[in-house]
JSON list of C-alpha atoms in Angstrom, two decimals:
[
{"chain": "A", "resi": 63, "resn": "UNK", "atom": "CA", "xyz": [14.31, -7.42, 30.16]},
{"chain": "A", "resi": 64, "resn": "UNK", "atom": "CA", "xyz": [10.59, -7.12, 29.50]},
{"chain": "A", "resi": 65, "resn": "UNK", "atom": "CA", "xyz": [9.15, -9.40, 26.81]},
{"chain": "A", "resi": 66, "resn": "UNK", "atom": "CA", "xyz": [6.03, -8.90, 24.69]},
{"chain": "A", "resi": 67, "resn": "UNK", "atom": "CA", "xyz": [4.57, -11.96, 22.96]},
{"chain": "A", "resi": 68, "resn": "UNK", "atom": "CA", "xyz": [2.37, -11.80, 19.86]},
{"chain": "A", "resi": 69, "resn": "UNK", "atom": "CA", "xyz": [0.99, -14.59, 17.66]},
{"chain": "A", "resi": 70, "resn": "UNK", "atom": "CA", "xyz": [2.90, -14.73, 14.37]},
{"chain": "A", "resi": 71, "resn": "UNK", "atom": "CA", "xyz": [-0.25, -14.62, 12.27]},
{"chain": "A", "resi": 72, "resn": "UNK", "atom": "CA", "xyz": [-3.97, -13.96, 12.40]},
{"chain": "A", "resi": 73, "resn": "UNK", "atom": "CA", "xyz": [-6.45, -14.50, 9.58]},
{"chain": "A", "resi": 74, "resn": "UNK", "atom": "CA", "xyz": [-9.98, -13.20, 9.20]},
{"chain": "A", "resi": 75, "resn": "UNK", "atom": "CA", "xyz": [-12.58, -12.87, 6.48]},
{"chain": "A", "resi": 76, "resn": "UNK", "atom": "CA", "xyz": [-13.63, -9.44, 5.15]},
{"chain": "A", "resi": 77, "resn": "UNK", "atom": "CA", "xyz": [-16.33, -7.83, 7.25]},
{"chain": "A", "resi": 78, "resn": "UNK", "atom": "CA", "xyz": [-15.49, -9.87, 10.33]},
{"chain": "A", "resi": 79, "resn": "UNK", "atom": "CA", "xyz": [-13.64, -8.80, 13.49]},
{"chain": "A", "resi": 80, "resn": "UNK", "atom": "CA", "xyz": [-9.92, -9.48, 13.85]},
{"chain": "A", "resi": 81, "resn": "UNK", "atom": "CA", "xyz": [-8.26, -9.56, 17.26]},
{"chain": "A", "resi": 82, "resn": "UNK", "atom": "CA", "xyz": [-4.51, -9.41, 17.72]},
{"chain": "A", "resi": 83, "resn": "UNK", "atom": "CA", "xyz": [-3.15, -10.10, 21.18]},
{"chain": "A", "resi": 84, "resn": "UNK", "atom": "CA", "xyz": [-0.02, -8.94, 22.95]},
{"chain": "A", "resi": 85, "resn": "UNK", "atom": "CA", "xyz": [1.05, -10.70, 26.13]},
{"chain": "A", "resi": 86, "resn": "UNK", "atom": "CA", "xyz": [3.39, -9.58, 28.91]},
{"chain": "A", "resi": 87, "resn": "UNK", "atom": "CA", "xyz": [3.84, -9.90, 32.65]},
{"chain": "A", "resi": 88, "resn": "UNK", "atom": "CA", "xyz": [1.36, -7.54, 34.36]},
{"chain": "A", "resi": 89, "resn": "UNK", "atom": "CA", "xyz": [0.95, -5.79, 31.01]},
{"chain": "A", "resi": 90, "resn": "UNK", "atom": "CA", "xyz": [-2.18, -4.07, 32.31]},
{"chain": "A", "resi": 91, "resn": "UNK", "atom": "CA", "xyz": [0.06, -1.96, 34.55]},
{"chain": "A", "resi": 92, "resn": "UNK", "atom": "CA", "xyz": [1.81, -0.53, 31.50]},
{"chain": "A", "resi": 93, "resn": "UNK", "atom": "CA", "xyz": [0.65, 1.62, 28.59]},
{"chain": "A", "resi": 94, "resn": "UNK", "atom": "CA", "xyz": [0.50, -0.21, 25.26]},
{"chain": "A", "resi": 95, "resn": "UNK", "atom": "CA", "xyz": [0.82, 1.30, 21.80]},
{"chain": "A", "resi": 96, "resn": "UNK", "atom": "CA", "xyz": [0.11, -0.39, 18.46]},
{"chain": "A", "resi": 97, "resn": "UNK", "atom": "CA", "xyz": [1.65, 0.11, 15.01]},
{"chain": "A", "resi": 98, "resn": "UNK", "atom": "CA", "xyz": [0.61, -1.00, 11.56]},
{"chain": "A", "resi": 99, "resn": "UNK", "atom": "CA", "xyz": [3.25, -1.70, 8.92]},
{"chain": "A", "resi": 100, "resn": "UNK", "atom": "CA", "xyz": [2.33, -2.47, 5.34]},
{"chain": "A", "resi": 101, "resn": "UNK", "atom": "CA", "xyz": [4.88, -4.08, 2.99]},
{"chain": "A", "resi": 102, "resn": "UNK", "atom": "CA", "xyz": [7.60, -1.68, 1.95]},
{"chain": "A", "resi": 103, "resn": "UNK", "atom": "CA", "xyz": [6.33, 1.10, 4.21]},
{"chain": "A", "resi": 104, "resn": "UNK", "atom": "CA", "xyz": [7.33, 2.61, 7.54]},
{"chain": "A", "resi": 105, "resn": "UNK", "atom": "CA", "xyz": [5.19, 1.75, 10.57]},
{"chain": "A", "resi": 106, "resn": "UNK", "atom": "CA", "xyz": [2.37, 4.07, 11.58]},
{"chain": "A", "resi": 107, "resn": "UNK", "atom": "CA", "xyz": [0.80, 4.49, 14.99]},
{"chain": "A", "resi": 108, "resn": "UNK", "atom": "CA", "xyz": [-2.77, 3.18, 15.10]},
{"chain": "A", "resi": 109, "resn": "UNK", "atom": "CA", "xyz": [-3.49, 3.00, 18.85]},
{"chain": "A", "resi": 110, "resn": "UNK", "atom": "CA", "xyz": [-1.77, 4.80, 21.75]},
{"chain": "A", "resi": 111, "resn": "UNK", "atom": "CA", "xyz": [-2.38, 4.93, 25.49]},
{"chain": "A", "resi": 112, "resn": "UNK", "atom": "CA", "xyz": [-4.02, 1.47, 25.24]},
{"chain": "A", "resi": 113, "resn": "UNK", "atom": "CA", "xyz": [-7.22, 2.74, 23.62]},
{"chain": "A", "resi": 114, "resn": "UNK", "atom": "CA", "xyz": [-6.74, 6.09, 21.83]},
{"chain": "A", "resi": 115, "resn": "UNK", "atom": "CA", "xyz": [-6.70, 6.55, 18.07]},
{"chain": "A", "resi": 116, "resn": "UNK", "atom": "CA", "xyz": [-4.55, 9.16, 16.33]},
{"chain": "A", "resi": 117, "resn": "UNK", "atom": "CA", "xyz": [-6.37, 11.42, 13.93]},
{"chain": "A", "resi": 118, "resn": "UNK", "atom": "CA", "xyz": [-6.96, 9.72, 10.60]},
{"chain": "A", "resi": 119, "resn": "UNK", "atom": "CA", "xyz": [-7.17, 6.20, 12.01]},
{"chain": "A", "resi": 120, "resn": "UNK", "atom": "CA", "xyz": [-10.61, 4.66, 11.38]},
{"chain": "A", "resi": 121, "resn": "UNK", "atom": "CA", "xyz": [-12.93, 4.00, 14.30]},
{"chain": "A", "resi": 122, "resn": "UNK", "atom": "CA", "xyz": [-12.82, 0.34, 13.29]},
{"chain": "A", "resi": 123, "resn": "UNK", "atom": "CA", "xyz": [-9.50, 0.16, 15.16]},
{"chain": "A", "resi": 124, "resn": "UNK", "atom": "CA", "xyz": [-9.74, -0.13, 18.94]},
{"chain": "A", "resi": 125, "resn": "UNK", "atom": "CA", "xyz": [-7.58, -1.33, 21.80]},
{"chain": "A", "resi": 126, "resn": "UNK", "atom": "CA", "xyz": [-7.84, -2.74, 25.29]},
{"chain": "A", "resi": 127, "resn": "UNK", "atom": "CA", "xyz": [-5.37, -3.73, 28.00]},
{"chain": "A", "resi": 128, "resn": "UNK", "atom": "CA", "xyz": [-5.96, -5.71, 31.17]},
{"chain": "A", "resi": 129, "resn": "UNK", "atom": "CA", "xyz": [-4.17, -8.32, 33.22]},
{"chain": "A", "resi": 130, "resn": "UNK", "atom": "CA", "xyz": [-1.42, -9.86, 31.14]},
{"chain": "A", "resi": 131, "resn": "UNK", "atom": "CA", "xyz": [-2.93, -9.20, 27.71]},
{"chain": "A", "resi": 132, "resn": "UNK", "atom": "CA", "xyz": [-3.51, -6.23, 25.44]},
{"chain": "A", "resi": 133, "resn": "UNK", "atom": "CA", "xyz": [-5.71, -6.61, 22.37]},
{"chain": "A", "resi": 134, "resn": "UNK", "atom": "CA", "xyz": [-5.94, -4.71, 19.12]},
{"chain": "A", "resi": 135, "resn": "UNK", "atom": "CA", "xyz": [-9.39, -5.16, 17.62]},
{"chain": "A", "resi": 136, "resn": "UNK", "atom": "CA", "xyz": [-10.15, -4.37, 13.99]},
{"chain": "A", "resi": 137, "resn": "UNK", "atom": "CA", "xyz": [-13.87, -4.40, 13.22]},
{"chain": "A", "resi": 138, "resn": "UNK", "atom": "CA", "xyz": [-15.29, -4.96, 9.74]},
{"chain": "A", "resi": 139, "resn": "UNK", "atom": "CA", "xyz": [-11.92, -6.01, 8.43]},
{"chain": "A", "resi": 140, "resn": "UNK", "atom": "CA", "xyz": [-11.02, -4.83, 4.92]},
{"chain": "A", "resi": 141, "resn": "UNK", "atom": "CA", "xyz": [-8.42, -6.00, 2.42]},
{"chain": "A", "resi": 142, "resn": "UNK", "atom": "CA", "xyz": [-6.53, -2.76, 3.05]},
{"chain": "A", "resi": 143, "resn": "UNK", "atom": "CA", "xyz": [-5.99, -3.78, 6.68]},
{"chain": "A", "resi": 144, "resn": "UNK", "atom": "CA", "xyz": [-3.59, -6.54, 5.64]},
{"chain": "A", "resi": 145, "resn": "UNK", "atom": "CA", "xyz": [-0.33, -5.66, 7.36]},
{"chain": "A", "resi": 146, "resn": "UNK", "atom": "CA", "xyz": [2.01, -6.51, 10.19]},
{"chain": "A", "resi": 147, "resn": "UNK", "atom": "CA", "xyz": [0.96, -5.19, 13.58]},
{"chain": "A", "resi": 148, "resn": "UNK", "atom": "CA", "xyz": [3.31, -4.53, 16.48]},
{"chain": "A", "resi": 149, "resn": "UNK", "atom": "CA", "xyz": [2.60, -3.76, 20.12]},
{"chain": "A", "resi": 150, "resn": "UNK", "atom": "CA", "xyz": [5.04, -1.64, 22.13]},
{"chain": "A", "resi": 151, "resn": "UNK", "atom": "CA", "xyz": [5.57, -0.56, 25.73]},
{"chain": "A", "resi": 152, "resn": "UNK", "atom": "CA", "xyz": [8.09, 1.42, 27.73]},
{"chain": "A", "resi": 153, "resn": "UNK", "atom": "CA", "xyz": [9.89, -0.65, 30.37]},
{"chain": "A", "resi": 154, "resn": "UNK", "atom": "CA", "xyz": [10.31, 1.61, 33.39]},
{"chain": "A", "resi": 155, "resn": "UNK", "atom": "CA", "xyz": [12.81, -0.78, 34.98]},
{"chain": "A", "resi": 156, "resn": "UNK", "atom": "CA", "xyz": [15.37, -0.44, 32.19]},
{"chain": "A", "resi": 157, "resn": "UNK", "atom": "CA", "xyz": [14.15, 2.80, 30.60]},
{"chain": "A", "resi": 158, "resn": "UNK", "atom": "CA", "xyz": [14.04, 0.92, 27.31]},
{"chain": "A", "resi": 159, "resn": "UNK", "atom": "CA", "xyz": [11.35, 0.72, 24.68]},
{"chain": "A", "resi": 160, "resn": "UNK", "atom": "CA", "xyz": [10.16, -2.78, 23.79]},
{"chain": "A", "resi": 161, "resn": "UNK", "atom": "CA", "xyz": [8.34, -4.11, 20.73]},
{"chain": "A", "resi": 162, "resn": "UNK", "atom": "CA", "xyz": [6.44, -7.33, 20.37]},
{"chain": "A", "resi": 163, "resn": "UNK", "atom": "CA", "xyz": [7.53, -9.72, 17.64]},
{"chain": "A", "resi": 164, "resn": "UNK", "atom": "CA", "xyz": [4.73, -8.65, 15.32]},
{"chain": "A", "resi": 165, "resn": "UNK", "atom": "CA", "xyz": [1.59, -10.31, 13.95]},
{"chain": "A", "resi": 166, "resn": "UNK", "atom": "CA", "xyz": [0.83, -10.66, 10.26]},
{"chain": "A", "resi": 167, "resn": "UNK", "atom": "CA", "xyz": [-2.85, -10.05, 9.57]},
{"chain": "A", "resi": 168, "resn": "UNK", "atom": "CA", "xyz": [-4.22, -11.81, 6.51]},
{"chain": "A", "resi": 169, "resn": "UNK", "atom": "CA", "xyz": [-7.64, -10.90, 5.16]},
{"chain": "A", "resi": 170, "resn": "UNK", "atom": "CA", "xyz": [-9.01, -14.04, 3.55]},
{"chain": "B", "resi": 137, "resn": "UNK", "atom": "CA", "xyz": [3.17, 19.08, 9.51]},
{"chain": "B", "resi": 138, "resn": "UNK", "atom": "CA", "xyz": [5.61, 16.80, 11.36]},
{"chain": "B", "resi": 139, "resn": "UNK", "atom": "CA", "xyz": [8.26, 15.36, 9.06]},
{"chain": "B", "resi": 140, "resn": "UNK", "atom": "CA", "xyz": [11.14, 13.00, 9.75]},
{"chain": "B", "resi": 141, "resn": "UNK", "atom": "CA", "xyz": [13.30, 12.74, 6.63]},
{"chain": "B", "resi": 142, "resn": "UNK", "atom": "CA", "xyz": [16.21, 10.33, 6.57]},
{"chain": "B", "resi": 143, "resn": "UNK", "atom": "CA", "xyz": [19.35, 10.10, 4.48]},
{"chain": "B", "resi": 144, "resn": "UNK", "atom": "CA", "xyz": [19.78, 7.63, 1.63]},
{"chain": "B", "resi": 145, "resn": "UNK", "atom": "CA", "xyz": [20.86, 4.02, 1.51]},
{"chain": "B", "resi": 146, "resn": "UNK", "atom": "CA", "xyz": [24.35, 3.01, 2.55]},
{"chain": "B", "resi": 147, "resn": "UNK", "atom": "CA", "xyz": [26.63, 0.12, 1.69]},
{"chain": "B", "resi": 148, "resn": "UNK", "atom": "CA", "xyz": [29.47, -0.55, 4.10]},
{"chain": "B", "resi": 149, "resn": "UNK", "atom": "CA", "xyz": [32.10, -3.20, 4.67]},
{"chain": "B", "resi": 150, "resn": "UNK", "atom": "CA", "xyz": [32.31, -5.34, 7.80]},
{"chain": "B", "resi": 151, "resn": "UNK", "atom": "CA", "xyz": [34.18, -3.52, 10.54]},
{"chain": "B", "resi": 152, "resn": "UNK", "atom": "CA", "xyz": [33.38, -0.10, 9.13]},
{"chain": "B", "resi": 153, "resn": "UNK", "atom": "CA", "xyz": [30.99, 2.55, 10.48]},
{"chain": "B", "resi": 154, "resn": "UNK", "atom": "CA", "xyz": [27.89, 4.18, 9.08]},
{"chain": "B", "resi": 155, "resn": "UNK", "atom": "CA", "xyz": [26.28, 7.48, 10.01]},
{"chain": "B", "resi": 156, "resn": "UNK", "atom": "CA", "xyz": [22.62, 8.08, 9.18]},
{"chain": "B", "resi": 157, "resn": "UNK", "atom": "CA", "xyz": [20.81, 11.40, 9.46]},
{"chain": "B", "resi": 158, "resn": "UNK", "atom": "CA", "xyz": [17.23, 12.21, 10.42]},
{"chain": "B", "resi": 159, "resn": "UNK", "atom": "CA", "xyz": [15.96, 15.73, 9.72]},
{"chain": "B", "resi": 160, "resn": "UNK", "atom": "CA", "xyz": [13.06, 16.67, 11.98]},
{"chain": "B", "resi": 161, "resn": "UNK", "atom": "CA", "xyz": [10.72, 19.55, 11.16]},
{"chain": "B", "resi": 162, "resn": "UNK", "atom": "CA", "xyz": [7.20, 20.81, 11.75]},
{"chain": "B", "resi": 163, "resn": "UNK", "atom": "CA", "xyz": [7.29, 20.76, 15.54]},
{"chain": "B", "resi": 164, "resn": "UNK", "atom": "CA", "xyz": [9.22, 22.12, 18.53]},
{"chain": "B", "resi": 165, "resn": "UNK", "atom": "CA", "xyz": [12.20, 19.80, 18.62]},
{"chain": "B", "resi": 166, "resn": "UNK", "atom": "CA", "xyz": [12.98, 20.27, 22.32]},
{"chain": "B", "resi": 167, "resn": "UNK", "atom": "CA", "xyz": [9.56, 18.92, 23.35]},
{"chain": "B", "resi": 168, "resn": "UNK", "atom": "CA", "xyz": [9.95, 15.42, 21.90]},
{"chain": "B", "resi": 169, "resn": "UNK", "atom": "CA", "xyz": [12.39, 12.51, 21.77]},
{"chain": "B", "resi": 170, "resn": "UNK", "atom": "CA", "xyz": [13.89, 10.99, 18.63]},
{"chain": "B", "resi": 171, "resn": "UNK", "atom": "CA", "xyz": [14.05, 7.20, 18.56]},
{"chain": "B", "resi": 172, "resn": "UNK", "atom": "CA", "xyz": [16.04, 4.86, 16.36]},
{"chain": "B", "resi": 173, "resn": "UNK", "atom": "CA", "xyz": [14.51, 1.50, 15.45]},
{"chain": "B", "resi": 174, "resn": "UNK", "atom": "CA", "xyz": [15.83, -1.08, 13.03]},
{"chain": "B", "resi": 175, "resn": "UNK", "atom": "CA", "xyz": [14.27, -3.91, 11.05]},
{"chain": "B", "resi": 176, "resn": "UNK", "atom": "CA", "xyz": [16.33, -6.71, 9.55]},
{"chain": "B", "resi": 177, "resn": "UNK", "atom": "CA", "xyz": [15.02, -8.27, 6.32]},
{"chain": "B", "resi": 178, "resn": "UNK", "atom": "CA", "xyz": [11.84, -10.22, 7.05]},
{"chain": "B", "resi": 179, "resn": "UNK", "atom": "CA", "xyz": [12.10, -9.54, 10.77]},
{"chain": "B", "resi": 180, "resn": "UNK", "atom": "CA", "xyz": [10.33, -7.39, 13.36]},
{"chain": "B", "resi": 181, "resn": "UNK", "atom": "CA", "xyz": [11.06, -4.00, 14.85]},
{"chain": "B", "resi": 182, "resn": "UNK", "atom": "CA", "xyz": [14.00, -3.63, 17.22]},
{"chain": "B", "resi": 183, "resn": "UNK", "atom": "CA", "xyz": [14.45, -0.54, 19.41]},
{"chain": "B", "resi": 184, "resn": "UNK", "atom": "CA", "xyz": [18.02, 0.78, 19.44]},
{"chain": "B", "resi": 185, "resn": "UNK", "atom": "CA", "xyz": [18.29, 4.16, 21.11]},
{"chain": "B", "resi": 186, "resn": "UNK", "atom": "CA", "xyz": [16.65, 7.42, 22.05]},
{"chain": "B", "resi": 187, "resn": "UNK", "atom": "CA", "xyz": [17.81, 11.01, 21.70]},
{"chain": "B", "resi": 188, "resn": "UNK", "atom": "CA", "xyz": [16.47, 13.19, 24.49]},
{"chain": "B", "resi": 189, "resn": "UNK", "atom": "CA", "xyz": [16.90, 16.92, 23.72]},
{"chain": "B", "resi": 190, "resn": "UNK", "atom": "CA", "xyz": [17.06, 17.66, 27.46]},
{"chain": "B", "resi": 191, "resn": "UNK", "atom": "CA", "xyz": [19.32, 14.80, 28.61]},
{"chain": "B", "resi": 192, "resn": "UNK", "atom": "CA", "xyz": [21.92, 12.34, 27.41]},
{"chain": "B", "resi": 193, "resn": "UNK", "atom": "CA", "xyz": [20.99, 9.58, 24.91]},
{"chain": "B", "resi": 194, "resn": "UNK", "atom": "CA", "xyz": [19.95, 6.14, 26.08]},
{"chain": "B", "resi": 195, "resn": "UNK", "atom": "CA", "xyz": [21.09, 3.07, 24.19]},
{"chain": "B", "resi": 196, "resn": "UNK", "atom": "CA", "xyz": [19.70, -0.46, 24.22]},
{"chain": "B", "resi": 197, "resn": "UNK", "atom": "CA", "xyz": [22.08, -2.83, 25.98]},
{"chain": "B", "resi": 198, "resn": "UNK", "atom": "CA", "xyz": [22.62, -4.78, 22.77]},
{"chain": "B", "resi": 199, "resn": "UNK", "atom": "CA", "xyz": [24.12, -1.71, 21.07]},
{"chain": "B", "resi": 200, "resn": "UNK", "atom": "CA", "xyz": [26.03, -0.17, 23.98]},
{"chain": "B", "resi": 201, "resn": "UNK", "atom": "CA", "xyz": [29.50, 0.83, 22.84]},
{"chain": "B", "resi": 202, "resn": "UNK", "atom": "CA", "xyz": [28.68, 0.56, 19.13]},
{"chain": "B", "resi": 203, "resn": "UNK", "atom": "CA", "xyz": [26.08, 3.27, 18.63]},
{"chain": "B", "resi": 204, "resn": "UNK", "atom": "CA", "xyz": [26.16, 7.02, 19.16]},
{"chain": "B", "resi": 205, "resn": "UNK", "atom": "CA", "xyz": [23.51, 9.69, 18.72]},
{"chain": "B", "resi": 206, "resn": "UNK", "atom": "CA", "xyz": [24.38, 13.30, 18.04]},
{"chain": "B", "resi": 207, "resn": "UNK", "atom": "CA", "xyz": [22.54, 16.46, 17.03]},
{"chain": "B", "resi": 208, "resn": "UNK", "atom": "CA", "xyz": [23.24, 19.05, 14.43]},
{"chain": "B", "resi": 209, "resn": "UNK", "atom": "CA", "xyz": [23.74, 22.51, 15.85]},
{"chain": "B", "resi": 210, "resn": "UNK", "atom": "CA", "xyz": [22.58, 24.32, 12.73]},
{"chain": "B", "resi": 211, "resn": "UNK", "atom": "CA", "xyz": [21.40, 27.91, 13.08]},
{"chain": "B", "resi": 212, "resn": "UNK", "atom": "CA", "xyz": [18.33, 27.05, 10.99]},
{"chain": "B", "resi": 213, "resn": "UNK", "atom": "CA", "xyz": [15.78, 26.64, 13.77]},
{"chain": "B", "resi": 214, "resn": "UNK", "atom": "CA", "xyz": [13.07, 25.28, 11.46]},
{"chain": "B", "resi": 215, "resn": "UNK", "atom": "CA", "xyz": [14.77, 21.89, 11.23]},
{"chain": "B", "resi": 216, "resn": "UNK", "atom": "CA", "xyz": [16.98, 19.83, 13.50]},
{"chain": "B", "resi": 217, "resn": "UNK", "atom": "CA", "xyz": [19.04, 16.87, 12.39]},
{"chain": "B", "resi": 218, "resn": "UNK", "atom": "CA", "xyz": [19.84, 13.89, 14.58]},
{"chain": "B", "resi": 219, "resn": "UNK", "atom": "CA", "xyz": [22.58, 11.49, 13.55]},
{"chain": "B", "resi": 220, "resn": "UNK", "atom": "CA", "xyz": [22.94, 7.82, 14.40]},
{"chain": "B", "resi": 221, "resn": "UNK", "atom": "CA", "xyz": [26.38, 6.28, 14.00]},
{"chain": "B", "resi": 222, "resn": "UNK", "atom": "CA", "xyz": [26.79, 2.51, 14.19]},
{"chain": "B", "resi": 223, "resn": "UNK", "atom": "CA", "xyz": [30.37, 1.20, 14.42]},
{"chain": "B", "resi": 224, "resn": "UNK", "atom": "CA", "xyz": [32.09, -2.16, 13.95]},
{"chain": "B", "resi": 225, "resn": "UNK", "atom": "CA", "xyz": [29.49, -3.24, 11.43]},
{"chain": "B", "resi": 226, "resn": "UNK", "atom": "CA", "xyz": [28.69, -6.91, 10.96]},
{"chain": "B", "resi": 227, "resn": "UNK", "atom": "CA", "xyz": [26.66, -8.66, 8.28]},
{"chain": "B", "resi": 228, "resn": "UNK", "atom": "CA", "xyz": [23.74, -9.01, 10.69]},
{"chain": "B", "resi": 229, "resn": "UNK", "atom": "CA", "xyz": [23.55, -5.22, 10.95]},
{"chain": "B", "resi": 230, "resn": "UNK", "atom": "CA", "xyz": [22.06, -5.26, 7.45]},
{"chain": "B", "resi": 231, "resn": "UNK", "atom": "CA", "xyz": [18.65, -3.72, 8.03]},
{"chain": "B", "resi": 232, "resn": "UNK", "atom": "CA", "xyz": [16.40, -0.76, 7.43]},
{"chain": "B", "resi": 233, "resn": "UNK", "atom": "CA", "xyz": [16.94, 1.87, 10.10]},
{"chain": "B", "resi": 234, "resn": "UNK", "atom": "CA", "xyz": [14.11, 4.18, 11.10]},
{"chain": "B", "resi": 235, "resn": "UNK", "atom": "CA", "xyz": [14.02, 7.35, 13.14]},
{"chain": "B", "resi": 236, "resn": "UNK", "atom": "CA", "xyz": [10.75, 8.25, 14.82]},
{"chain": "B", "resi": 237, "resn": "UNK", "atom": "CA", "xyz": [9.44, 11.06, 16.98]},
{"chain": "B", "resi": 238, "resn": "UNK", "atom": "CA", "xyz": [8.77, 10.01, 20.53]},
{"chain": "B", "resi": 239, "resn": "UNK", "atom": "CA", "xyz": [5.87, 11.55, 22.39]},
{"chain": "B", "resi": 240, "resn": "UNK", "atom": "CA", "xyz": [5.20, 11.98, 26.11]},
{"chain": "B", "resi": 241, "resn": "UNK", "atom": "CA", "xyz": [3.17, 8.81, 26.44]},
{"chain": "B", "resi": 242, "resn": "UNK", "atom": "CA", "xyz": [6.19, 6.84, 25.22]},
{"chain": "B", "resi": 243, "resn": "UNK", "atom": "CA", "xyz": [4.61, 6.19, 21.80]},
{"chain": "B", "resi": 244, "resn": "UNK", "atom": "CA", "xyz": [6.40, 6.77, 18.50]},
{"chain": "B", "resi": 245, "resn": "UNK", "atom": "CA", "xyz": [3.98, 8.99, 16.64]},
{"chain": "B", "resi": 246, "resn": "UNK", "atom": "CA", "xyz": [5.75, 9.94, 13.42]},
{"chain": "B", "resi": 247, "resn": "UNK", "atom": "CA", "xyz": [8.28, 7.84, 11.53]},
{"chain": "B", "resi": 248, "resn": "UNK", "atom": "CA", "xyz": [10.91, 8.54, 8.90]},
{"chain": "B", "resi": 249, "resn": "UNK", "atom": "CA", "xyz": [10.91, 6.65, 5.63]},
{"chain": "B", "resi": 250, "resn": "UNK", "atom": "CA", "xyz": [13.77, 4.41, 6.73]},
{"chain": "B", "resi": 251, "resn": "UNK", "atom": "CA", "xyz": [17.37, 4.07, 5.57]},
{"chain": "B", "resi": 252, "resn": "UNK", "atom": "CA", "xyz": [18.60, 0.77, 4.18]},
{"chain": "B", "resi": 253, "resn": "UNK", "atom": "CA", "xyz": [22.07, -0.22, 5.36]},
{"chain": "B", "resi": 254, "resn": "UNK", "atom": "CA", "xyz": [23.75, -3.16, 3.66]},
{"chain": "B", "resi": 255, "resn": "UNK", "atom": "CA", "xyz": [26.86, -4.60, 5.23]},
{"chain": "B", "resi": 256, "resn": "UNK", "atom": "CA", "xyz": [28.81, -6.63, 2.73]},
{"chain": "B", "resi": 257, "resn": "UNK", "atom": "CA", "xyz": [32.41, -7.28, 1.82]}
]
């Protein structure tokens, strides 16, 4: 089955740029979606179709996907961005949905 | 607006079954999927199954034979309820279970609040 690999944690200072990676075999050939989950809350979609933002998501959130790595970039990081972030793809070989293991973002 | 409202917490004994509901409203039900995703305490998200209004459900291999998805056939067309039943419960099934609307790009764009299931003797 398809595997997505994320770093367990990322830390960044307020106002800086945080980058969270998601790795997978030929991931650039798939469409990647990203979710934010704050403690005690349900996940919310923050990036879909690799680069698109749902309405209400700040422009500070952006995404890219190429080769074997997709990246969620959060510019001008704020304390309110502290959360777990998950990448997700659809595996066309198994018709299953796959999540990465999640990355905890800490704002220093 | 789109709403996915789930039933309340459940406590069940090992070997028993649990059935969780997810009431979808605010959109045309037949145009979207309904996913089920679970999250064990302190762990990540795990995809379980998908309800396709136009086809049969698909279940993750890990849950094949233990999970079933069904739909309410209520005459109230403003809401539709999808049920997820998990059988032969084990202690490691203790988790929060989420339903989520699935869109055409394979993203999950609206999530329920989650239902906590505790499996304990």
